[in-house]
Tab-separated table of C-alpha atoms in Angstrom:
chain	number	residue	atom	x	y	z
A	607	MET	CA	-67.503	-10.705	-82.637
A	608	VAL	CA	-65.794	-13.852	-81.395
A	609	ASP	CA	-66.687	-16.904	-83.497
A	610	ILE	CA	-67.536	-19.712	-81.049
A	611	PHE	CA	-66.687	-23.057	-82.609
A	612	ASN	CA	-67.554	-25.360	-79.695
A	613	HIS	CA	-68.695	-24.822	-76.104
A	614	GLY	CA	-67.164	-28.128	-75.117
A	615	HIS	CA	-68.434	-31.051	-73.090
A	616	SER	CA	-66.321	-31.096	-69.930
A	617	THR	CA	-67.256	-33.392	-67.040
A	618	LEU	CA	-64.511	-32.107	-64.709
A	619	LYS	CA	-65.695	-31.536	-61.161
A	620	PHE	CA	-64.868	-28.332	-59.335
A	621	PRO	CA	-63.681	-27.618	-56.765
A	622	ASN	CA	-60.933	-30.252	-56.669
A	623	ASP	CA	-57.512	-30.454	-55.026
A	624	ASN	CA	-55.419	-31.158	-58.126
A	625	PRO	CA	-53.041	-28.217	-58.682
A	626	TYR	CA	-52.756	-29.130	-62.376
A	627	LEU	CA	-56.477	-28.644	-62.991
A	628	ASN	CA	-56.698	-25.251	-61.306
A	629	GLY	CA	-55.308	-21.735	-61.552
A	630	PRO	CA	-53.029	-21.231	-64.564
A	631	HIS	CA	-53.420	-24.925	-65.493
A	632	LYS	CA	-57.227	-24.858	-65.516
A	633	PRO	CA	-58.523	-26.182	-68.873
A	634	ILE	CA	-60.597	-23.989	-71.140
A	635	ASP	CA	-63.862	-25.634	-72.189
A	636	LEU	CA	-64.265	-23.486	-75.271
A	637	GLU	CA	-62.985	-23.479	-78.859
A	638	TYR	CA	-63.203	-20.180	-80.733
A	639	THR	CA	-61.711	-17.850	-83.342
A	640	ALA	CA	-60.889	-14.191	-82.735
A	641	ARG	CA	-59.544	-11.529	-85.067
A	642	GLY	CA	-59.272	-7.776	-85.532
A	643	PRO	CA	-61.600	-5.916	-83.139
A	644	ASP	CA	-61.966	-9.042	-80.948
A	645	LEU	CA	-58.368	-8.574	-79.828
A	646	GLN	CA	-57.022	-5.744	-77.710
A	647	VAL	CA	-53.497	-4.739	-78.737
A	648	ILE	CA	-51.088	-2.962	-76.400
A	649	GLY	CA	-48.204	-1.613	-78.449
A	650	GLU	CA	-47.905	-2.205	-82.185
A	651	ILE	CA	-47.962	-5.505	-84.063
A	652	PRO	CA	-44.799	-5.599	-86.230
A	653	LYS	CA	-45.521	-5.467	-89.948
A	654	ASP	CA	-42.304	-7.356	-90.696
A	655	LEU	CA	-43.512	-10.467	-88.846
A	656	GLN	CA	-45.175	-13.062	-91.042
A	657	GLY	CA	-46.082	-16.597	-90.085
A	658	MET	CA	-47.803	-18.687	-87.439
A	659	TYR	CA	-47.050	-19.251	-83.760
A	660	VAL	CA	-48.655	-22.498	-82.579
A	661	ARG	CA	-48.518	-24.112	-79.154
A	662	ASN	CA	-49.683	-27.537	-78.028
A	663	GLY	CA	-50.892	-28.334	-74.519
A	664	HIS	CA	-52.788	-30.778	-72.321
A	665	ASN	CA	-56.357	-29.553	-71.868
A	666	GLN	CA	-58.258	-32.193	-69.883
A	667	VAL	CA	-61.917	-32.694	-70.821
A	668	HIS	CA	-63.250	-35.348	-68.452
A	669	GLU	CA	-63.011	-36.189	-64.778
A	670	PRO	CA	-59.833	-38.316	-64.650
A	671	ILE	CA	-59.529	-41.952	-63.631
A	672	GLY	CA	-57.335	-41.797	-60.545
A	673	LYS	CA	-54.705	-39.086	-60.163
A	674	TYR	CA	-54.324	-36.635	-63.006
A	675	HIS	CA	-50.809	-35.848	-64.249
A	676	PRO	CA	-50.313	-32.645	-66.298
A	677	PHE	CA	-49.080	-34.764	-69.245
A	678	ASP	CA	-52.432	-36.633	-69.407
A	679	GLY	CA	-54.799	-34.030	-70.814
A	680	ASP	CA	-56.207	-33.858	-74.329
A	681	SER	CA	-54.225	-31.966	-76.947
A	682	MET	CA	-55.433	-28.440	-77.593
A	683	LEU	CA	-53.667	-26.205	-80.094
A	684	HIS	CA	-53.567	-22.440	-79.696
A	685	ALA	CA	-52.332	-20.500	-82.727
A	686	VAL	CA	-51.837	-16.908	-83.840
A	687	TRP	CA	-51.264	-15.967	-87.488
A	688	PHE	CA	-49.357	-12.745	-88.266
A	689	ASN	CA	-49.513	-10.910	-91.603
A	690	GLU	CA	-48.695	-7.240	-92.314
A	691	GLY	CA	-49.601	-6.102	-88.819
A	692	LYS	CA	-52.825	-8.125	-88.648
A	693	VAL	CA	-53.464	-11.140	-86.431
A	694	GLU	CA	-55.921	-13.979	-86.088
A	695	TYR	CA	-56.209	-16.425	-83.180
A	696	ARG	CA	-57.933	-19.771	-82.782
A	697	ASN	CA	-57.798	-22.775	-80.475
A	698	ARG	CA	-58.952	-26.300	-81.287
A	699	TYR	CA	-58.785	-29.762	-79.745
A	700	THR	CA	-56.837	-32.423	-81.616
A	701	GLN	CA	-59.528	-34.996	-82.259
A	702	THR	CA	-57.579	-38.172	-81.615
A	703	THR	CA	-59.247	-41.574	-81.529
A	704	GLY	CA	-59.126	-41.455	-77.728
A	705	TYR	CA	-60.608	-37.954	-77.576
A	706	LEU	CA	-63.514	-38.951	-79.830
A	707	ALA	CA	-64.154	-42.190	-77.929
A	708	GLU	CA	-64.368	-40.337	-74.622
A	709	LYS	CA	-66.516	-37.635	-76.197
A	710	GLY	CA	-68.949	-40.325	-77.270
A	711	ALA	CA	-68.886	-42.002	-73.854
A	712	GLY	CA	-69.148	-38.719	-71.975
A	713	ARG	CA	-66.413	-39.775	-69.537
A	714	SER	CA	-62.760	-40.804	-69.241
A	715	LEU	CA	-62.013	-44.265	-70.611
A	716	TRP	CA	-58.257	-44.377	-69.995
A	717	PRO	CA	-56.142	-43.585	-66.926
A	718	GLY	CA	-53.103	-41.344	-67.103
A	719	ILE	CA	-49.360	-41.847	-66.992
A	720	ILE	CA	-49.161	-42.472	-63.235
A	721	GLU	CA	-52.185	-44.787	-63.084
A	722	PRO	CA	-51.400	-47.561	-65.628
A	723	ARG	CA	-52.752	-50.292	-63.324
A	724	LYS	CA	-56.222	-48.728	-63.551
A	725	ARG	CA	-56.529	-49.320	-67.280
A	726	GLN	CA	-59.580	-51.254	-68.429
A	727	ARG	CA	-58.823	-51.411	-72.147
A	728	ARG	CA	-55.852	-51.343	-74.468
A	729	GLY	CA	-54.136	-47.982	-74.636
A	730	TRP	CA	-51.460	-46.234	-76.636
A	731	GLY	CA	-47.932	-45.151	-75.952
A	732	SER	CA	-44.849	-47.028	-74.879
A	733	ILE	CA	-46.648	-48.522	-71.848
A	734	ASN	CA	-49.810	-49.368	-73.867
A	735	ALA	CA	-52.020	-47.951	-71.151
A	736	MET	CA	-52.644	-44.280	-71.824
A	737	LYS	CA	-55.054	-42.540	-74.132
A	738	ASP	CA	-53.309	-41.112	-77.192
A	739	ASN	CA	-53.652	-37.478	-76.140
A	740	ALA	CA	-51.169	-36.029	-78.713
A	741	GLY	CA	-50.626	-33.150	-76.308
A	742	THR	CA	-46.856	-32.714	-76.088
A	743	ASP	CA	-45.014	-31.678	-79.226
A	744	VAL	CA	-45.901	-29.668	-82.319
A	745	VAL	CA	-44.087	-28.794	-85.564
A	746	VAL	CA	-45.020	-27.765	-89.082
A	747	HIS	CA	-43.843	-30.217	-91.728
A	748	ALA	CA	-44.820	-30.568	-95.387
A	749	GLY	CA	-47.324	-27.749	-94.974
A	750	LYS	CA	-49.268	-29.324	-92.120
A	751	ILE	CA	-49.026	-29.254	-88.342
A	752	ILE	CA	-48.011	-32.548	-86.749
A	753	VAL	CA	-48.594	-33.332	-83.073
A	754	ALA	CA	-47.808	-36.282	-80.806
A	755	MET	CA	-47.368	-37.163	-77.151
A	756	SER	CA	-44.031	-37.846	-75.484
A	757	GLN	CA	-44.793	-41.514	-74.706
A	758	CYS	CA	-45.167	-42.285	-78.452
A	759	SER	CA	-48.439	-41.993	-80.298
A	760	GLU	CA	-49.962	-41.838	-83.732
A	761	PRO	CA	-48.700	-38.885	-85.804
A	762	TYR	CA	-51.717	-36.610	-86.145
A	763	ARG	CA	-51.702	-34.011	-88.888
A	764	ILE	CA	-53.596	-30.742	-88.502
A	765	ASP	CA	-54.616	-28.173	-91.111
A	766	SER	CA	-52.211	-25.232	-90.777
A	767	GLN	CA	-54.924	-22.632	-91.359
A	768	THR	CA	-58.056	-23.959	-89.687
A	769	LEU	CA	-56.561	-26.299	-87.033
A	770	GLU	CA	-58.924	-28.993	-88.293
A	771	THR	CA	-57.742	-32.474	-87.352
A	772	LEU	CA	-56.966	-34.400	-90.538
A	773	GLY	CA	-56.283	-37.666	-88.717
A	774	PRO	CA	-53.255	-39.931	-88.319
A	775	ASP	CA	-50.813	-39.478	-91.175
A	776	GLN	CA	-51.820	-41.762	-94.038
A	777	ASN	CA	-48.449	-41.721	-95.805
A	778	TRP	CA	-46.440	-43.494	-93.140
A	779	GLU	CA	-48.506	-44.083	-89.984
A	780	VAL	CA	-49.280	-47.696	-90.993
A	781	ALA	CA	-45.577	-48.509	-91.385
A	782	LEU	CA	-44.965	-47.555	-87.758
A	783	GLY	CA	-47.574	-49.964	-86.425
A	784	ASP	CA	-48.338	-49.562	-82.739
A	785	ARG	CA	-44.992	-47.823	-82.111
A	786	GLY	CA	-46.100	-44.459	-83.454
A	787	ILE	CA	-43.884	-41.400	-83.174
A	788	CYS	CA	-42.391	-39.865	-80.056
A	789	SER	CA	-41.743	-36.242	-79.359
A	790	HIS	CA	-39.392	-34.665	-80.110
A	791	PHE	CA	-39.240	-34.906	-83.904
A	792	LYS	CA	-36.865	-32.464	-85.570
A	793	VAL	CA	-37.437	-30.579	-88.823
A	794	ASP	CA	-34.498	-29.525	-90.992
A	795	GLU	CA	-35.903	-26.395	-92.631
A	796	HIS	CA	-33.233	-26.560	-95.367
A	797	SER	CA	-33.788	-30.132	-96.602
A	798	GLY	CA	-37.403	-30.564	-95.460
A	799	HIS	CA	-36.470	-33.804	-93.676
A	800	MET	CA	-38.098	-34.643	-90.367
A	801	MET	CA	-36.170	-36.976	-88.049
A	802	PHE	CA	-38.003	-38.944	-85.352
A	803	PHE	CA	-37.756	-41.917	-83.013
A	804	ASN	CA	-40.015	-44.161	-80.967
A	805	PHE	CA	-39.435	-46.563	-78.099
A	806	SER	CA	-41.074	-49.556	-76.445
A	807	GLU	CA	-40.834	-52.054	-73.604
A	808	LYS	CA	-40.396	-54.796	-76.211
A	809	ALA	CA	-37.518	-55.280	-78.637
A	810	PRO	CA	-36.554	-53.445	-80.688
A	811	TYR	CA	-36.506	-50.937	-77.839
A	812	MET	CA	-36.017	-47.987	-80.205
A	813	ASN	CA	-36.621	-47.205	-83.875
A	814	TYR	CA	-35.280	-44.229	-85.809
A	815	GLY	CA	-36.750	-42.728	-88.979
A	816	VAL	CA	-36.704	-39.934	-91.543
A	817	VAL	CA	-39.670	-38.430	-93.401
A	818	ASP	CA	-38.804	-36.353	-96.484
A	819	GLY	CA	-40.112	-32.933	-97.468
A	820	ASP	CA	-42.924	-34.513	-99.495
A	821	ASN	CA	-44.119	-36.400	-96.405
A	822	ASN	CA	-42.835	-39.822	-97.466
A	823	LEU	CA	-41.270	-42.200	-94.957
A	824	VAL	CA	-37.867	-42.742	-96.578
A	825	HIS	CA	-35.945	-44.353	-93.710
A	826	TYR	CA	-37.005	-46.439	-90.689
A	827	VAL	CA	-34.639	-48.753	-88.820
A	828	PRO	CA	-34.423	-50.530	-85.432
A	829	ILE	CA	-31.735	-49.405	-82.979
A	830	ASP	CA	-30.011	-51.890	-80.678
A	831	LEU	CA	-30.335	-50.974	-76.990
A	832	PRO	CA	-29.533	-53.052	-73.891
A	833	GLY	CA	-33.118	-52.893	-72.659
A	834	PRO	CA	-36.268	-50.754	-72.392
A	835	ARG	CA	-35.500	-47.055	-72.071
A	836	TRP	CA	-37.430	-43.799	-71.549
A	837	PRO	CA	-35.862	-41.201	-73.906
A	838	HIS	CA	-37.486	-37.856	-74.538
A	839	ASP	CA	-35.482	-35.849	-77.096
A	840	LEU	CA	-33.410	-36.293	-80.240
A	841	GLY	CA	-30.465	-34.281	-81.533
A	842	MET	CA	-30.179	-33.232	-85.181
A	843	THR	CA	-27.248	-31.837	-87.138
A	844	GLU	CA	-26.785	-31.260	-90.861
A	845	ASN	CA	-25.582	-34.854	-91.395
A	846	TYR	CA	-26.337	-36.760	-88.182
A	847	SER	CA	-28.948	-37.462	-85.552
A	848	ILE	CA	-28.146	-38.035	-81.870
A	849	LEU	CA	-30.008	-40.829	-80.072
A	850	HIS	CA	-30.344	-40.887	-76.278
A	851	ASP	CA	-29.843	-43.971	-74.084
A	852	LEU	CA	-30.094	-42.415	-70.630
A	853	PRO	CA	-29.957	-44.037	-67.167
A	854	MET	CA	-33.492	-43.100	-66.141
A	855	PHE	CA	-35.802	-45.968	-67.063
A	856	PHE	CA	-38.255	-48.440	-65.576
A	857	ASP	CA	-36.901	-50.890	-63.017
A	858	PRO	CA	-36.646	-54.249	-64.885
A	859	GLU	CA	-37.986	-56.147	-61.851
A	860	SER	CA	-40.972	-53.817	-61.712
A	861	LEU	CA	-41.632	-54.346	-65.425
A	862	LYS	CA	-41.638	-58.121	-64.955
A	863	LYS	CA	-44.485	-57.697	-62.464
A	864	GLY	CA	-46.414	-55.327	-64.719
A	865	GLY	CA	-45.296	-52.222	-62.815
A	866	HIS	CA	-43.703	-49.025	-64.057
A	867	ARG	CA	-41.360	-47.796	-61.348
A	868	LEU	CA	-39.022	-45.196	-62.807
A	869	ARG	CA	-35.492	-45.173	-61.412
A	870	PHE	CA	-32.414	-43.059	-62.008
A	871	TRP	CA	-29.380	-45.329	-62.135
A	872	LYS	CA	-26.598	-43.061	-60.857
A	873	ASP	CA	-23.825	-45.526	-61.690
A	874	ILE	CA	-24.815	-46.072	-65.342
A	875	PRO	CA	-23.348	-43.569	-67.824
A	876	ALA	CA	-25.544	-41.644	-70.212
A	877	ARG	CA	-25.005	-42.905	-73.750
A	878	PHE	CA	-25.385	-40.806	-76.879
A	879	GLY	CA	-25.538	-42.498	-80.272
A	880	VAL	CA	-24.466	-40.405	-83.254
A	881	ILE	CA	-26.035	-41.904	-86.372
A	882	PRO	CA	-25.753	-40.686	-89.980
A	883	ARG	CA	-29.072	-39.233	-91.070
A	884	PHE	CA	-29.773	-42.320	-93.166
A	885	GLY	CA	-27.705	-44.740	-91.089
A	886	THR	CA	-28.568	-48.040	-89.388
A	887	SER	CA	-27.869	-49.390	-85.927
A	888	ASP	CA	-24.497	-50.713	-87.165
A	889	ASP	CA	-23.496	-47.163	-88.107
A	890	VAL	CA	-24.182	-45.651	-84.665
A	891	LYS	CA	-21.119	-44.377	-82.827
A	892	TRP	CA	-21.863	-44.478	-79.094
A	893	PHE	CA	-20.378	-42.071	-76.555
A	894	ASP	CA	-20.460	-42.455	-72.763
A	895	ALA	CA	-21.033	-39.347	-70.639
A	896	LYS	CA	-21.842	-38.587	-67.027
A	897	PRO	CA	-25.167	-39.975	-65.769
A	898	CYS	CA	-28.092	-37.641	-66.420
A	899	TYR	CA	-31.477	-37.289	-67.999
A	900	ILE	CA	-32.462	-34.815	-70.702
A	901	LEU	CA	-35.874	-33.451	-71.493
A	902	HIS	CA	-35.020	-30.783	-74.045
A	903	LEU	CA	-32.097	-29.859	-76.244
A	904	SER	CA	-31.370	-26.389	-77.503
A	905	ASN	CA	-29.514	-27.399	-80.676
A	906	SER	CA	-26.885	-29.735	-82.134
A	907	TYR	CA	-24.334	-29.072	-84.872
A	908	GLU	CA	-21.015	-30.151	-86.376
A	909	GLU	CA	-17.661	-28.430	-85.916
A	910	GLY	CA	-14.558	-30.055	-87.346
A	911	ASP	CA	-14.284	-33.628	-86.055
A	912	GLU	CA	-16.881	-32.979	-83.354
A	913	VAL	CA	-20.628	-33.349	-83.150
A	914	ILE	CA	-21.820	-30.895	-80.514
A	915	GLN	CA	-25.017	-31.098	-78.489
A	916	GLU	CA	-26.326	-28.247	-76.344
A	917	GLY	CA	-29.325	-28.306	-74.056
A	918	CYS	CA	-30.662	-28.648	-70.553
A	919	ILE	CA	-29.049	-31.415	-68.531
A	920	MET	CA	-31.001	-32.910	-65.627
A	921	PRO	CA	-28.579	-34.357	-63.029
A	922	ASN	CA	-31.298	-35.366	-60.525
A	923	PRO	CA	-34.347	-36.497	-62.531
A	924	VAL	CA	-35.883	-38.624	-59.749
A	925	PRO	CA	-35.659	-36.607	-56.519
A	926	ASP	CA	-35.977	-38.128	-53.054
A	927	LEU	CA	-39.653	-38.284	-52.019
A	928	SER	CA	-39.231	-40.301	-48.832
A	929	ASP	CA	-40.235	-37.429	-46.552
A	930	LEU	CA	-43.570	-36.854	-48.315
A	931	PRO	CA	-46.928	-38.544	-47.734
A	932	LYS	CA	-47.910	-41.103	-50.365
A	933	GLU	CA	-51.347	-39.553	-50.831
A	934	GLY	CA	-52.032	-36.110	-52.249
A	935	TYR	CA	-50.109	-34.203	-54.865
A	936	GLU	CA	-46.955	-33.133	-52.990
A	937	ARG	CA	-44.958	-36.019	-54.460
A	938	LEU	CA	-46.011	-35.171	-58.004
A	939	CYS	CA	-45.168	-31.496	-57.503
A	940	ARG	CA	-41.660	-32.333	-56.310
A	941	MET	CA	-41.139	-34.794	-59.171
A	942	LEU	CA	-41.915	-31.985	-61.613
A	943	ASP	CA	-39.868	-29.300	-59.831
A	944	MET	CA	-37.089	-28.338	-62.230
A	945	HIS	CA	-35.198	-26.705	-59.369
A	946	THR	CA	-35.095	-30.008	-57.502
A	947	GLN	CA	-34.025	-31.759	-60.715
A	948	GLY	CA	-31.273	-29.191	-61.229
A	949	THR	CA	-31.952	-28.532	-64.921
A	950	HIS	CA	-29.405	-26.163	-66.515
A	951	MET	CA	-27.622	-25.424	-69.810
A	952	HIS	CA	-24.880	-27.882	-70.737
A	953	ARG	CA	-22.705	-28.793	-73.731
A	954	TRP	CA	-21.481	-32.195	-74.936
A	955	ARG	CA	-18.699	-32.542	-77.535
A	956	PHE	CA	-18.464	-35.920	-79.283
A	957	ASN	CA	-15.238	-36.422	-81.242
A	958	MET	CA	-16.078	-38.679	-84.171
A	959	LYS	CA	-12.418	-39.586	-84.788
A	960	THR	CA	-11.085	-40.215	-81.277
A	961	GLY	CA	-14.299	-41.208	-79.469
A	962	GLU	CA	-13.549	-38.617	-76.779
A	963	VAL	CA	-16.350	-36.834	-74.931
A	964	LYS	CA	-15.937	-33.372	-73.452
A	965	GLU	CA	-18.636	-31.793	-71.284
A	966	GLU	CA	-19.043	-28.292	-69.944
A	967	THR	CA	-21.606	-26.402	-67.913
A	968	LEU	CA	-22.809	-23.307	-69.767
A	969	ASP	CA	-24.832	-21.826	-66.916
A	970	ASP	CA	-25.806	-22.861	-63.401
A	971	GLN	CA	-29.180	-21.064	-63.392
A	972	ILE	CA	-32.217	-23.336	-63.622
A	973	THR	CA	-33.729	-22.959	-67.093
A	974	GLU	CA	-35.600	-25.218	-69.498
A	975	PHE	CA	-37.535	-25.298	-72.801
A	976	PRO	CA	-34.621	-23.916	-74.882
A	977	MET	CA	-35.351	-22.637	-78.402
A	978	VAL	CA	-33.239	-21.429	-81.330
A	979	ASN	CA	-33.816	-19.745	-84.670
A	980	GLY	CA	-35.374	-22.564	-86.701
A	981	LEU	CA	-33.328	-21.713	-89.803
A	982	TYR	CA	-30.210	-22.538	-87.750
A	983	ASN	CA	-31.561	-25.781	-86.312
A	984	GLY	CA	-28.850	-28.390	-86.922
A	985	ARG	CA	-26.324	-25.665	-87.748
A	986	LYS	CA	-24.065	-23.782	-85.356
A	987	THR	CA	-26.071	-21.288	-83.337
A	988	ARG	CA	-24.955	-18.363	-81.240
A	989	TYR	CA	-28.190	-17.785	-79.332
A	990	SER	CA	-30.517	-19.899	-77.216
A	991	TYR	CA	-33.785	-18.640	-75.723
A	992	ASN	CA	-34.770	-20.458	-72.525
A	993	ALA	CA	-37.635	-20.269	-70.050
A	994	ILE	CA	-37.120	-19.775	-66.311
A	995	PRO	CA	-39.260	-22.011	-64.063
A	996	ILE	CA	-40.770	-21.128	-60.701
A	997	LYS	CA	-39.344	-23.056	-57.784
A	998	GLY	CA	-41.727	-25.781	-56.623
A	999	GLU	CA	-44.193	-25.427	-59.517
A	1000	TRP	CA	-44.569	-26.544	-63.139
A	1001	LEU	CA	-44.774	-22.945	-64.279
A	1002	LEU	CA	-42.517	-20.580	-66.243
A	1003	ASP	CA	-42.299	-16.924	-65.282
A	1004	GLY	CA	-39.239	-15.607	-67.117
A	1005	LEU	CA	-37.132	-15.727	-70.283
A	1006	LYS	CA	-33.348	-15.860	-70.634
A	1007	LYS	CA	-31.322	-15.282	-73.800
A	1008	TYR	CA	-27.882	-16.886	-74.017
A	1009	ASP	CA	-25.109	-15.538	-76.233
A	1010	LEU	CA	-23.083	-18.745	-76.458
A	1011	LYS	CA	-20.192	-16.927	-78.168
A	1012	THR	CA	-19.580	-14.208	-75.574
A	1013	GLY	CA	-21.241	-15.769	-72.522
A	1014	ASN	CA	-23.475	-12.725	-72.102
A	1015	THR	CA	-27.114	-13.194	-71.135
A	1016	GLN	CA	-30.331	-11.183	-70.997
A	1017	THR	CA	-33.237	-11.923	-68.663
A	1018	PHE	CA	-36.799	-10.727	-68.336
A	1019	MET	CA	-39.055	-11.778	-65.468
A	1020	MET	CA	-42.813	-11.540	-65.826
A	1021	PRO	CA	-44.924	-9.682	-63.269
A	1022	LYS	CA	-46.322	-11.831	-60.488
A	1023	GLY	CA	-49.250	-13.947	-61.666
A	1024	GLU	CA	-48.151	-13.998	-65.331
A	1025	PHE	CA	-46.668	-17.182	-66.837
A	1026	VAL	CA	-45.029	-17.702	-70.219
A	1027	SER	CA	-45.136	-20.652	-72.593
A	1028	GLU	CA	-42.277	-22.097	-74.604
A	1029	ALA	CA	-41.068	-19.135	-76.642
A	1030	PRO	CA	-39.689	-19.726	-80.155
A	1031	PHE	CA	-37.724	-17.256	-82.232
A	1032	ALA	CA	-39.549	-15.638	-85.172
A	1033	PRO	CA	-37.280	-13.927	-87.746
A	1034	ARG	CA	-38.392	-10.634	-89.171
A	1035	ILE	CA	-38.802	-10.366	-92.947
A	1036	ASN	CA	-35.371	-9.897	-94.561
A	1037	ALA	CA	-33.587	-10.580	-91.266
A	1038	LYS	CA	-29.901	-9.563	-91.280
A	1039	SER	CA	-28.597	-11.758	-88.453
A	1040	GLU	CA	-29.393	-14.845	-86.377
A	1041	ASP	CA	-31.191	-12.841	-83.671
A	1042	ASP	CA	-32.848	-10.277	-85.956
A	1043	GLY	CA	-36.469	-10.938	-85.075
A	1044	TYR	CA	-38.882	-11.579	-82.248
A	1045	ILE	CA	-39.528	-13.950	-79.388
A	1046	VAL	CA	-43.173	-15.045	-79.348
A	1047	THR	CA	-45.015	-16.611	-76.436
A	1048	PHE	CA	-48.438	-17.065	-74.924
A	1049	VAL	CA	-48.919	-15.628	-71.463
A	1050	THR	CA	-51.337	-17.087	-68.939
A	1051	ASN	CA	-52.365	-13.999	-66.978
A	1052	GLN	CA	-53.950	-14.886	-63.661
A	1053	ASN	CA	-54.388	-11.214	-62.801
A	1054	THR	CA	-56.816	-10.589	-65.650
A	1055	GLY	CA	-58.074	-14.118	-66.365
A	1056	LYS	CA	-57.260	-13.644	-70.053
A	1057	GLY	CA	-54.599	-15.130	-72.252
A	1058	GLU	CA	-52.134	-13.031	-74.207
A	1059	CYS	CA	-49.775	-13.404	-77.135
A	1060	VAL	CA	-46.660	-11.418	-76.261
A	1061	LEU	CA	-43.788	-10.312	-78.505
A	1062	PHE	CA	-40.245	-9.379	-77.470
A	1063	ASP	CA	-37.476	-7.846	-79.560
A	1064	ALA	CA	-35.087	-10.828	-79.677
A	1065	GLN	CA	-32.059	-8.531	-79.521
A	1066	ASN	CA	-33.334	-6.811	-76.371
A	1067	ILE	CA	-35.578	-9.185	-74.450
A	1068	ASP	CA	-34.504	-7.583	-71.165
A	1069	LYS	CA	-36.443	-4.452	-72.168
A	1070	GLY	CA	-39.701	-6.391	-71.928
A	1071	PRO	CA	-42.604	-6.920	-74.345
A	1072	ILE	CA	-42.962	-4.646	-77.358
A	1073	CYS	CA	-46.501	-5.848	-78.041
A	1074	ARG	CA	-49.220	-7.644	-76.070
A	1075	ILE	CA	-52.262	-9.080	-77.854
A	1076	ILE	CA	-55.066	-9.735	-75.356
A	1077	MET	CA	-57.364	-12.679	-76.009
A	1078	PRO	CA	-61.025	-12.722	-74.960
A	1079	TYR	CA	-60.581	-15.763	-72.713
A	1080	HIS	CA	-58.131	-17.682	-70.554
A	1081	ILE	CA	-55.237	-19.598	-72.173
A	1082	PRO	CA	-53.968	-22.376	-69.890
A	1083	THR	CA	-50.283	-23.139	-69.538
A	1084	GLY	CA	-49.085	-25.573	-72.158
A	1085	ALA	CA	-46.349	-27.771	-73.568
A	1086	HIS	CA	-44.318	-27.138	-76.727
A	1087	ALA	CA	-44.544	-24.459	-79.372
A	1088	PHE	CA	-43.328	-23.826	-82.917
A	1089	TRP	CA	-42.811	-20.845	-85.179
A	1090	ALA	CA	-43.674	-21.492	-88.839
A	1091	GLY	CA	-42.464	-18.692	-91.050
A	1092	SER	CA	-43.889	-17.924	-94.468
A	1093	HIS	CA	-41.267	-20.169	-96.112
A	1094	LEU	CA	-42.996	-23.117	-94.419
A	1095	LEU	CA	-46.552	-21.937	-95.079
A	1096	TYR	CA	-46.852	-19.944	-98.302
A	1097	GLU	CA	-45.176	-22.501	-100.528
A	1098	ASN	CA	-47.836	-24.997	-99.445
A	1099	GLY	CA	-50.721	-22.713	-100.293
A	1100	VAL	CA	-51.629	-21.696	-96.764
A	1101	SER	CA	-52.951	-18.156	-96.363
A	1102	LEU	CA	-52.300	-16.105	-93.263
A	1103	ALA	CA	-54.380	-13.700	-91.193
A	1104	GLY	CA	-55.908	-10.667	-92.801
């Protein structure tokens, strides 16, 4: 029998015309736990898969103030634990300060990212207007889940077994002040270090930090930038981090008037700052590259004199909207269309001795949300696992595996009406190679109305799923995901399913 934890308290009004509150994006107003006979299994759950797959996502609770953006909703974690062929699933809200305040009020108290002028009270994030929804990124560090939103927020820690919200991190949250932590923070699974950054409209415009494997803030320094920026990701190698100063940021004249008009400055080069892991702003070596924006990197690593960064370049992050009406959601849909933005796999080579930058396109197909084997994060990787977006929609309906050594690829497209989430690599027990394991993802199945956890053989993803675990209820589309193997969980005393 499904264990219902909370029936929720949604005040959303249906029907409505917001595409990001309907269909595959429709929030689930239910928190529950399911295991064993509660879950239908098609295929066989691998017995050599041990760990936790967890995905964050924006699950709106209340009727929004103004227009709702899909990055506005409250954080909800969905997780599946695997152990010796057994599984357990649960979903829980992250109970941020903003979530609890709105729960008490029974309504929205903060506007979203595209409605900052409607704010009526102090907010969080780099524009100090939004609710801290903590709904973007998720990793496991020092035995606990940590979540945050992309516009910078308090670092919330979550119990890795129960998904109970433990609150903002007490070890180092105070030291960050109102800057918080921005996705994407990177975990080095070999050293236990977690690298992060934050940004603001006020100087210093960026800070960079390192938290050690015992969850102590051991490094936190300001980074000199020419003005307010809007970075999203961070590169990590064995010895360096890569900071992003990209030419998509708020128009300075708009900021002076209290506005937040994002512009892409086509004549300003993208700058990448390579900083030693424990370096300061004076140690950063800056490299100029062609103008672009970047949401998500695949991986970064060192090779000889070069620091190499691989990921999804976005050459057109702010598409032309002049032909669209100002009301309605057509403008928002085009802004989020990865096909319009031209997102594709790219490589940057930064020569630390000569200062030279070399760039190359790795593939011209539109893909995003790249993932690698976490044990190789920061080390040279051969494989990247990317999601394929639908044209015109913020939805993912396929997976593509890149062999970056041979140039070969594998692709699997989901049946119509089925949408994947970000899909991390999960190594099998006693894996023999980098791609010896599984690709794990949640599937939002509009044909059945139920969510699924789906496994692929990472060496043969083009052959399709080897196992589908059917959940009792709908799982909405989401944001980022993480695979935490037993080496991240067992040593911290966390038990798994079964």
